Coordinates of C-alpha atoms and ligand atoms in Angstrom, one line a residue:
M1 CA 58.3 -92.6 -10.0
I2 CA 56.1 -90.3 -11.6
T3 CA 52.2 -90.3 -13.3
E4 CA 50.2 -88.8 -14.4
K5 CA 46.8 -88.7 -16.3
A6 CA 44.9 -87.0 -19.3
P7 CA 41.6 -87.3 -20.1
G8 CA 40.0 -88.7 -23.4
K9 CA 37.0 -86.1 -24.9
L10 CA 33.7 -85.7 -26.9
Y11 CA 32.6 -83.4 -28.7
I12 CA 29.5 -81.8 -28.4
A13 CA 29.7 -79.2 -31.6
G14 CA 31.3 -77.8 -35.1
E15 CA 32.9 -80.4 -35.9
Y16 CA 35.3 -79.7 -38.9
A17 CA 34.5 -75.5 -39.1
V18 CA 36.8 -76.2 -35.5
V19 CA 39.6 -76.7 -37.8
E20 CA 39.4 -73.6 -39.0
N21 CA 41.2 -70.3 -37.5
G22 CA 39.0 -69.3 -34.7
Y23 CA 36.2 -70.8 -35.8
P24 CA 35.2 -73.1 -32.3
A25 CA 33.3 -76.2 -30.7
V26 CA 32.4 -77.3 -27.8
L27 CA 34.0 -80.4 -26.0
V28 CA 33.5 -82.4 -22.6
A29 CA 36.4 -84.3 -20.5
L30 CA 35.8 -87.5 -19.8
D31 CA 36.5 -89.8 -16.8
Q32 CA 38.7 -92.6 -19.0
F33 CA 42.0 -91.6 -19.8
V34 CA 45.4 -91.9 -20.5
T35 CA 48.1 -92.2 -17.6
C36 CA 52.1 -92.1 -18.1
T37 CA 54.8 -94.1 -16.3
I38 CA 58.2 -92.5 -16.3
K39 CA 61.2 -94.3 -14.4
E40 CA 64.5 -93.3 -14.1
S41 CA 66.3 -96.3 -16.4
A42 CA 69.8 -97.4 -14.4
R43 CA 71.0 -98.5 -17.9
E44 CA 71.9 -97.0 -20.9
M45 CA 68.5 -97.1 -23.1
G46 CA 65.0 -95.8 -21.4
Q47 CA 61.3 -98.2 -23.1
I48 CA 58.8 -96.6 -24.5
F49 CA 55.7 -99.9 -23.4
S50 CA 52.0 -99.7 -24.0
R51 CA 49.8 -102.6 -23.4
Q52 CA 47.5 -101.3 -25.4
Y53 CA 49.7 -100.7 -28.1
H54 CA 50.9 -104.1 -29.1
N55 CA 49.0 -105.1 -31.9
N56 CA 49.7 -101.4 -34.0
Q57 CA 49.4 -101.2 -37.6
L58 CA 51.3 -99.1 -39.5
L59 CA 49.2 -97.2 -42.5
W60 CA 51.6 -96.8 -45.9
R61 CA 50.8 -95.6 -49.2
R62 CA 53.1 -95.5 -52.4
M63 CA 54.3 -91.9 -53.9
G64 CA 55.8 -92.7 -57.0
D65 CA 59.1 -95.1 -55.8
Q66 CA 58.6 -94.3 -51.8
M67 CA 57.1 -95.8 -49.8
V68 CA 55.3 -92.9 -47.3
V69 CA 54.5 -93.7 -44.0
D70 CA 51.2 -92.3 -42.3
K71 CA 51.9 -91.9 -38.3
R72 CA 48.5 -90.1 -37.1
D73 CA 46.8 -93.1 -36.3
N74 CA 49.9 -94.2 -34.7
P75 CA 50.1 -93.8 -30.8
F76 CA 53.7 -93.5 -30.7
S77 CA 54.7 -90.9 -33.4
Y78 CA 52.1 -88.9 -30.7
I79 CA 54.5 -90.1 -27.7
L80 CA 57.8 -89.5 -28.9
S81 CA 57.2 -86.2 -30.4
A82 CA 55.1 -85.3 -26.3
I83 CA 58.4 -86.6 -25.2
R84 CA 61.2 -84.1 -28.2
V85 CA 59.0 -81.0 -27.2
T86 CA 59.2 -81.0 -24.0
E87 CA 62.8 -82.2 -23.7
E88 CA 63.6 -79.0 -25.7
Y89 CA 61.6 -76.3 -23.3
A90 CA 64.0 -78.5 -20.5
R91 CA 66.9 -77.8 -21.8
Q92 CA 66.0 -73.3 -22.1
F93 CA 65.0 -74.1 -17.4
E94 CA 68.9 -75.9 -18.4
R95 CA 67.9 -79.4 -17.2
E96 CA 70.1 -81.7 -17.4
L97 CA 68.6 -84.8 -20.1
R98 CA 68.2 -88.2 -18.6
I99 CA 67.5 -91.6 -19.7
Y100 CA 64.2 -93.1 -18.6
D101 CA 61.6 -95.5 -18.9
L102 CA 57.8 -94.7 -19.8
Q103 CA 55.5 -96.4 -18.9
I104 CA 51.0 -95.7 -20.9
D105 CA 48.7 -97.0 -19.6
S106 CA 45.8 -96.1 -22.3
Q107 CA 41.6 -96.1 -20.8
L108 CA 40.6 -94.4 -24.2
D109 CA 40.9 -97.6 -26.3
S110 CA 39.9 -101.2 -26.4
Q111 CA 41.6 -104.2 -25.1
N112 CA 42.3 -105.4 -28.7
G113 CA 44.3 -101.8 -29.6
R114 CA 40.7 -100.2 -30.7
K115 CA 39.6 -97.5 -30.9
Y116 CA 36.5 -95.7 -28.9
G117 CA 37.4 -91.8 -30.5
L118 CA 37.7 -90.3 -27.0
G119 CA 40.6 -88.6 -27.8
S120 CA 43.5 -90.9 -27.1
S121 CA 46.4 -89.7 -29.0
A122 CA 45.6 -86.3 -27.8
A123 CA 46.0 -88.1 -24.0
V124 CA 48.6 -89.7 -24.7
T125 CA 50.5 -86.3 -26.1
V126 CA 49.3 -84.4 -23.2
A127 CA 50.2 -87.4 -20.3
T128 CA 53.5 -87.2 -21.6
V129 CA 53.7 -84.0 -21.2
K130 CA 52.4 -83.2 -18.1
A131 CA 54.4 -86.4 -16.5
L132 CA 58.0 -85.3 -18.4
C133 CA 57.2 -81.8 -16.7
R134 CA 56.9 -82.8 -13.7
F135 CA 59.8 -85.5 -13.8
Y136 CA 61.8 -82.5 -14.8
N137 CA 61.1 -80.4 -12.2
L138 CA 59.8 -76.8 -14.8
P139 CA 56.7 -74.8 -12.9
V140 CA 54.2 -75.7 -15.3
T141 CA 50.7 -74.2 -15.6
K142 CA 48.0 -75.5 -17.6
D143 CA 48.0 -72.8 -20.0
E144 CA 51.5 -73.9 -20.9
I145 CA 50.9 -77.6 -20.6
F146 CA 48.2 -76.3 -23.8
K147 CA 50.8 -75.3 -26.0
L148 CA 53.8 -77.8 -25.5
A149 CA 51.0 -80.8 -26.0
A150 CA 49.2 -78.9 -29.0
I151 CA 52.7 -78.1 -30.8
A152 CA 53.0 -82.1 -30.5
H153 CA 50.3 -83.1 -31.7
F154 CA 51.2 -80.4 -34.5
E155 CA 53.5 -81.9 -35.3
V156 CA 51.9 -85.3 -36.5
Q157 CA 48.8 -84.9 -37.0
G158 CA 49.1 -81.0 -39.3
N159 CA 44.9 -81.1 -40.4
G160 CA 43.5 -80.6 -36.4
S161 CA 41.8 -78.2 -34.6
L162 CA 43.2 -79.3 -31.5
G163 CA 40.0 -78.5 -28.9
D164 CA 40.9 -82.3 -27.8
V165 CA 44.2 -80.9 -26.6
A166 CA 42.5 -78.6 -25.1
A167 CA 39.4 -80.6 -23.8
S168 CA 42.5 -82.7 -21.8
V169 CA 44.1 -80.6 -20.4
Y170 CA 41.2 -77.6 -19.0
G171 CA 38.7 -80.9 -18.3
G172 CA 35.3 -79.8 -17.1
W173 CA 33.2 -78.6 -21.0
I174 CA 34.1 -75.9 -22.4
S175 CA 34.3 -74.1 -25.8
Y176 CA 37.5 -74.0 -27.7
H177 CA 38.2 -71.6 -31.0
S178 CA 41.2 -73.2 -32.6
F179 CA 44.3 -70.9 -32.8
D180 CA 45.5 -69.8 -35.7
R181 CA 48.2 -73.2 -37.2
Q182 CA 50.2 -71.4 -39.5
W183 CA 51.6 -69.0 -37.3
L184 CA 52.7 -71.6 -35.1
A185 CA 54.2 -73.4 -37.5
Q186 CA 56.0 -70.1 -39.0
Q187 CA 56.9 -68.9 -35.5
R188 CA 58.6 -72.4 -35.0
Q189 CA 60.9 -71.9 -37.4
Y190 CA 62.3 -68.5 -35.4
L191 CA 61.8 -68.7 -32.1
D192 CA 63.4 -70.5 -29.7
I193 CA 59.9 -72.7 -27.9
K194 CA 59.3 -70.8 -24.3
S195 CA 59.4 -68.6 -26.4
L196 CA 56.4 -69.6 -28.2
V197 CA 55.0 -70.4 -25.4
D198 CA 54.9 -67.5 -23.8
L199 CA 53.5 -65.8 -26.9
P200 CA 49.8 -65.4 -26.8
W201 CA 48.3 -67.4 -29.3
P202 CA 46.4 -66.0 -32.0
D203 CA 42.2 -67.3 -32.9
L204 CA 43.2 -69.1 -29.6
Q205 CA 40.0 -69.0 -27.0
I206 CA 38.9 -71.0 -24.3
E207 CA 35.7 -70.8 -22.2
S208 CA 35.0 -73.0 -19.4
L209 CA 31.3 -74.0 -19.4
H210 CA 28.3 -74.7 -16.8
A211 CA 26.2 -76.9 -18.2
P212 CA 22.2 -76.9 -16.3
E213 CA 22.1 -79.4 -13.8
N214 CA 19.7 -80.8 -15.3
L215 CA 21.5 -82.2 -18.6
Q216 CA 22.2 -86.2 -19.4
L217 CA 24.8 -86.6 -22.0
L218 CA 24.7 -90.4 -23.1
I219 CA 27.4 -91.5 -24.8
G220 CA 26.9 -94.2 -27.7
W221 CA 29.4 -96.2 -29.3
T222 CA 29.6 -97.9 -33.2
G223 CA 31.7 -100.5 -31.8
K224 CA 33.5 -99.4 -35.5
P225 CA 36.9 -96.3 -35.5
A226 CA 37.2 -94.2 -37.5
S227 CA 40.4 -92.3 -38.6
T228 CA 39.9 -88.3 -37.8
S229 CA 42.8 -87.4 -40.1
Q230 CA 41.3 -89.1 -42.9
L231 CA 38.3 -87.7 -42.3
V232 CA 39.5 -84.4 -42.5
D233 CA 42.2 -85.0 -45.3
K234 CA 38.2 -85.5 -47.8
I235 CA 36.6 -82.1 -46.4
S236 CA 40.1 -80.7 -46.9
L237 CA 39.3 -81.7 -51.1
F238 CA 35.3 -80.6 -50.6
K239 CA 37.0 -77.3 -49.1
A240 CA 38.6 -76.9 -52.6
R241 CA 36.2 -77.7 -54.6
R242 CA 32.9 -76.5 -53.4
Q243 CA 34.5 -72.7 -51.2
D244 CA 31.2 -71.5 -51.3
D245 CA 29.5 -74.0 -49.5
Y246 CA 32.1 -74.6 -47.7
H247 CA 31.7 -71.0 -46.0
R248 CA 28.3 -71.1 -46.0
F249 CA 28.6 -74.3 -43.8
L250 CA 31.6 -72.6 -42.1
E251 CA 29.2 -69.3 -41.3
E252 CA 26.8 -71.4 -39.9
S253 CA 28.4 -73.6 -37.2
K254 CA 30.0 -70.5 -35.7
S255 CA 26.8 -68.9 -35.7
C256 CA 25.4 -72.5 -33.8
I257 CA 27.2 -72.2 -31.7
Q258 CA 27.3 -68.7 -30.5
R259 CA 23.6 -70.1 -29.4
M260 CA 25.2 -73.0 -28.0
V261 CA 27.1 -71.6 -25.9
D262 CA 24.6 -69.1 -24.7
G263 CA 22.5 -71.6 -23.8
F264 CA 25.2 -72.5 -21.2
H265 CA 25.1 -68.6 -20.1
Q266 CA 21.9 -68.9 -19.7
Q267 CA 21.5 -72.9 -18.4
D268 CA 19.3 -73.2 -20.4
L269 CA 18.8 -76.9 -21.7
E270 CA 16.0 -76.4 -25.1
R271 CA 18.4 -74.1 -26.2
I272 CA 21.4 -76.7 -25.9
K273 CA 19.1 -79.3 -27.6
R274 CA 18.4 -77.3 -30.2
E275 CA 21.0 -76.4 -31.5
I276 CA 22.3 -79.8 -31.0
R277 CA 19.4 -80.1 -33.4
Y278 CA 20.6 -78.3 -35.8
N279 CA 24.4 -78.6 -35.7
R280 CA 24.5 -82.4 -36.8
D281 CA 22.4 -80.9 -40.0
L282 CA 24.5 -78.3 -41.0
L283 CA 26.8 -81.9 -40.6
K284 CA 24.8 -84.4 -42.1
Q285 CA 24.8 -81.7 -45.6
L286 CA 28.1 -81.2 -44.8
G287 CA 28.4 -85.0 -45.2
A288 CA 26.4 -84.6 -48.1
N289 CA 27.9 -82.7 -50.4
S290 CA 31.0 -83.2 -50.3
G291 CA 30.2 -86.9 -50.6
V292 CA 32.3 -88.1 -46.5
D293 CA 30.1 -90.5 -45.0
I294 CA 30.0 -88.3 -41.7
E295 CA 26.8 -90.3 -40.2
T296 CA 26.7 -93.5 -41.7
P297 CA 24.2 -95.9 -41.0
V298 CA 24.2 -96.6 -37.2
L299 CA 25.5 -93.6 -36.0
N300 CA 21.6 -92.4 -37.5
R301 CA 20.4 -95.5 -35.8
L302 CA 21.1 -94.6 -32.5
C303 CA 20.2 -90.5 -33.3
Q304 CA 17.3 -91.9 -34.5
I305 CA 16.2 -94.0 -31.3
A306 CA 17.6 -91.0 -28.8
E307 CA 14.8 -88.4 -30.5
Q308 CA 12.0 -90.5 -30.5
F309 CA 12.7 -91.1 -26.2
G310 CA 13.1 -86.8 -26.6
G311 CA 16.9 -86.6 -26.9
A312 CA 18.6 -84.5 -29.4
A313 CA 21.4 -86.5 -30.9
K314 CA 24.5 -86.5 -33.5
T315 CA 27.6 -87.1 -34.3
S316 CA 30.6 -87.0 -32.0
G317 CA 33.7 -85.9 -33.7
A318 CA 34.9 -86.5 -37.2
G319 CA 32.1 -89.1 -37.0
G320 CA 32.3 -92.0 -40.2
G321 CA 31.8 -95.0 -36.8
D322 CA 33.5 -94.3 -33.4
C323 CA 30.7 -92.5 -31.6
G324 CA 27.2 -90.4 -31.0
I325 CA 26.6 -87.6 -28.3
V326 CA 22.6 -87.2 -26.5
A327 CA 21.1 -84.2 -24.4
I328 CA 18.6 -85.2 -23.0
D329 CA 16.5 -83.9 -20.1
Q330 CA 18.2 -85.4 -16.2
N331 CA 14.8 -86.8 -15.3
A332 CA 13.3 -88.7 -18.8
D333 CA 13.4 -91.8 -19.3
F334 CA 16.8 -92.0 -20.7
N335 CA 16.8 -95.5 -19.9
A336 CA 14.1 -97.0 -22.5
V337 CA 17.2 -95.8 -25.0
L338 CA 20.2 -97.6 -23.2
K339 CA 17.8 -100.4 -24.1
S340 CA 16.9 -100.0 -27.1
W341 CA 20.2 -98.8 -28.2
A342 CA 21.3 -102.0 -26.2
Q343 CA 18.6 -103.8 -28.5
N344 CA 20.5 -102.7 -32.2
H345 CA 23.6 -103.2 -30.5
I346 CA 25.0 -100.0 -29.6
E347 CA 26.8 -100.0 -27.0
Q348 CA 26.4 -97.2 -24.3
L349 CA 29.9 -96.0 -22.8
P350 CA 29.0 -95.2 -19.3
L351 CA 31.4 -92.6 -18.6
N352 CA 31.0 -89.2 -16.3
V353 CA 31.7 -85.6 -17.3
H354 CA 35.4 -84.9 -15.7
F355 CA 36.3 -81.6 -13.8
I356 CA 39.9 -80.7 -13.6
S357 CA 41.1 -78.3 -10.7
D358 CA 43.5 -75.2 -12.1
I359 CA 46.4 -75.6 -12.5
K360 CA 47.0 -71.9 -13.8
R361 CA 49.6 -71.4 -9.8
R362 CA 52.6 -73.5 -9.7
V363 CA 50.8 -76.8 -8.6
Y364 CA 53.6 -79.2 -8.9
Q365 CA 55.6 -77.5 -5.4
N366 CA 51.7 -76.6 -4.6
P367 CA 48.9 -78.1 -5.4
P368 CA 45.8 -75.5 -5.2
L369 CA 43.4 -77.0 -2.4
H370 CA 40.1 -75.3 -3.7
S371 CA 40.0 -75.5 -7.7
P372 CA 37.9 -72.9 -9.0
R373 CA 35.4 -74.5 -12.3
H374 CA 35.2 -71.3 -14.1
W375 CA 37.5 -69.6 -16.0
R376 CA 38.1 -67.8 -19.0
V377 CA 41.5 -68.0 -22.2
Q378 CA 41.2 -64.9 -24.2
Q379 CA 45.0 -65.1 -26.7
H380 CA 45.3 -62.1 -28.8
L381 CA 48.6 -60.8 -30.0
P382 CA 49.9 -56.9 -29.1
L383 CA 48.8 -55.1 -31.0
H384 CA 52.0 -53.0 -32.9
Ligands
PMV401 O1 37.3 -87.4 -33.9 P1 37.6 -86.6 -32.8 O2 36.9 -87.0 -31.5 O3 38.7 -87.1 -33.0 O4 36.6 -85.1 -33.8 C1 37.4 -84.6 -34.8 C2 37.0 -83.5 -34.8 C3 37.3 -82.8 -36.5 O5 37.1 -81.3 -36.5 C4 36.6 -83.0 -37.7 C5 38.9 -82.2 -36.7 C6 39.6 -81.9 -35.8 O6 40.8 -81.5 -35.1 O7 39.1 -81.2 -34.4
MG402 MG1 35.9 -89.7 -34.2

């Protein structure tokens, strides 16, 4: 029996802009996990099972006389895609494919199957890829796990940045620049999966960040789930209709994230807080210009309360519900924020940042004893 886990994540800043190739975001991995357990089956049929996904529904819309199912919010789509991609990779290592039972246990979905917005689809994809790599004894590094999981996730969701997959694979605080997904989709038609994974991916850049000691992260949950893929679809319409405004937003977001990353390099909490506030304003403006409800009234209250007590707050991720984040000085009275949140029916998620030991070496044979926390992955294609 093999068990692997992958953490959930939250976006700190850079949302929506990071959907465009090469644009950056800051994310953090959290100590709340999706676990994937694989057991060889003696039967002719395998089973894919999860207690948390019992109550899942299927969303669909009509296009003429066709019924089109939206698979993007169905966790089983990500599990099946992760299996398909990892088995394709395993076949290239000449592994014989087997029959197994696969069980998913998710702490990222509440008991009644509702999601917190902590990246459950990314984490379920990463956990499944990791477990299958071990099941088939495939020698993989973090970079390879990221690429396999990114391909699997992209083939279901199609419109995401994959920053959540990066946070789930690399752990800790990261800055993430999204890779060129059009390039990936094209190369996928011509290259075998191993060659594709071995190539550097254009624009991909992932850097581990070191947060200042006095940075305390608070997470507030609105209690209302939001669909990232549907919100991103709506912003795509805005992109087409108001190209100038959209490009201004992209550039402003990029500079803001660069200044924020500098704040991490300088261990300067005040600078990080300033850019969180700036990024919040950019996202509010994007919401107002596009008519997309990014900072909902509950998220607005969540932020206002945190600001009252000296925190820098904003929506996290696509907004529309899910979570808000706050950066506050460890020595400030952050209990006052939590108390006021509770009075306003905002639930604190008491989670911590989760670091993952470096598996650049062939960890499945030889787990490293010491794990460097900081590294940089920069990918560019060789120029011809
Ligand atoms: O709401 P979340 O945590 O799924 O974050 C979505 C962030 C976006 O930038 C809006 C989309 C993406 O894929 O990066
Ligand atoms: Mg969300």
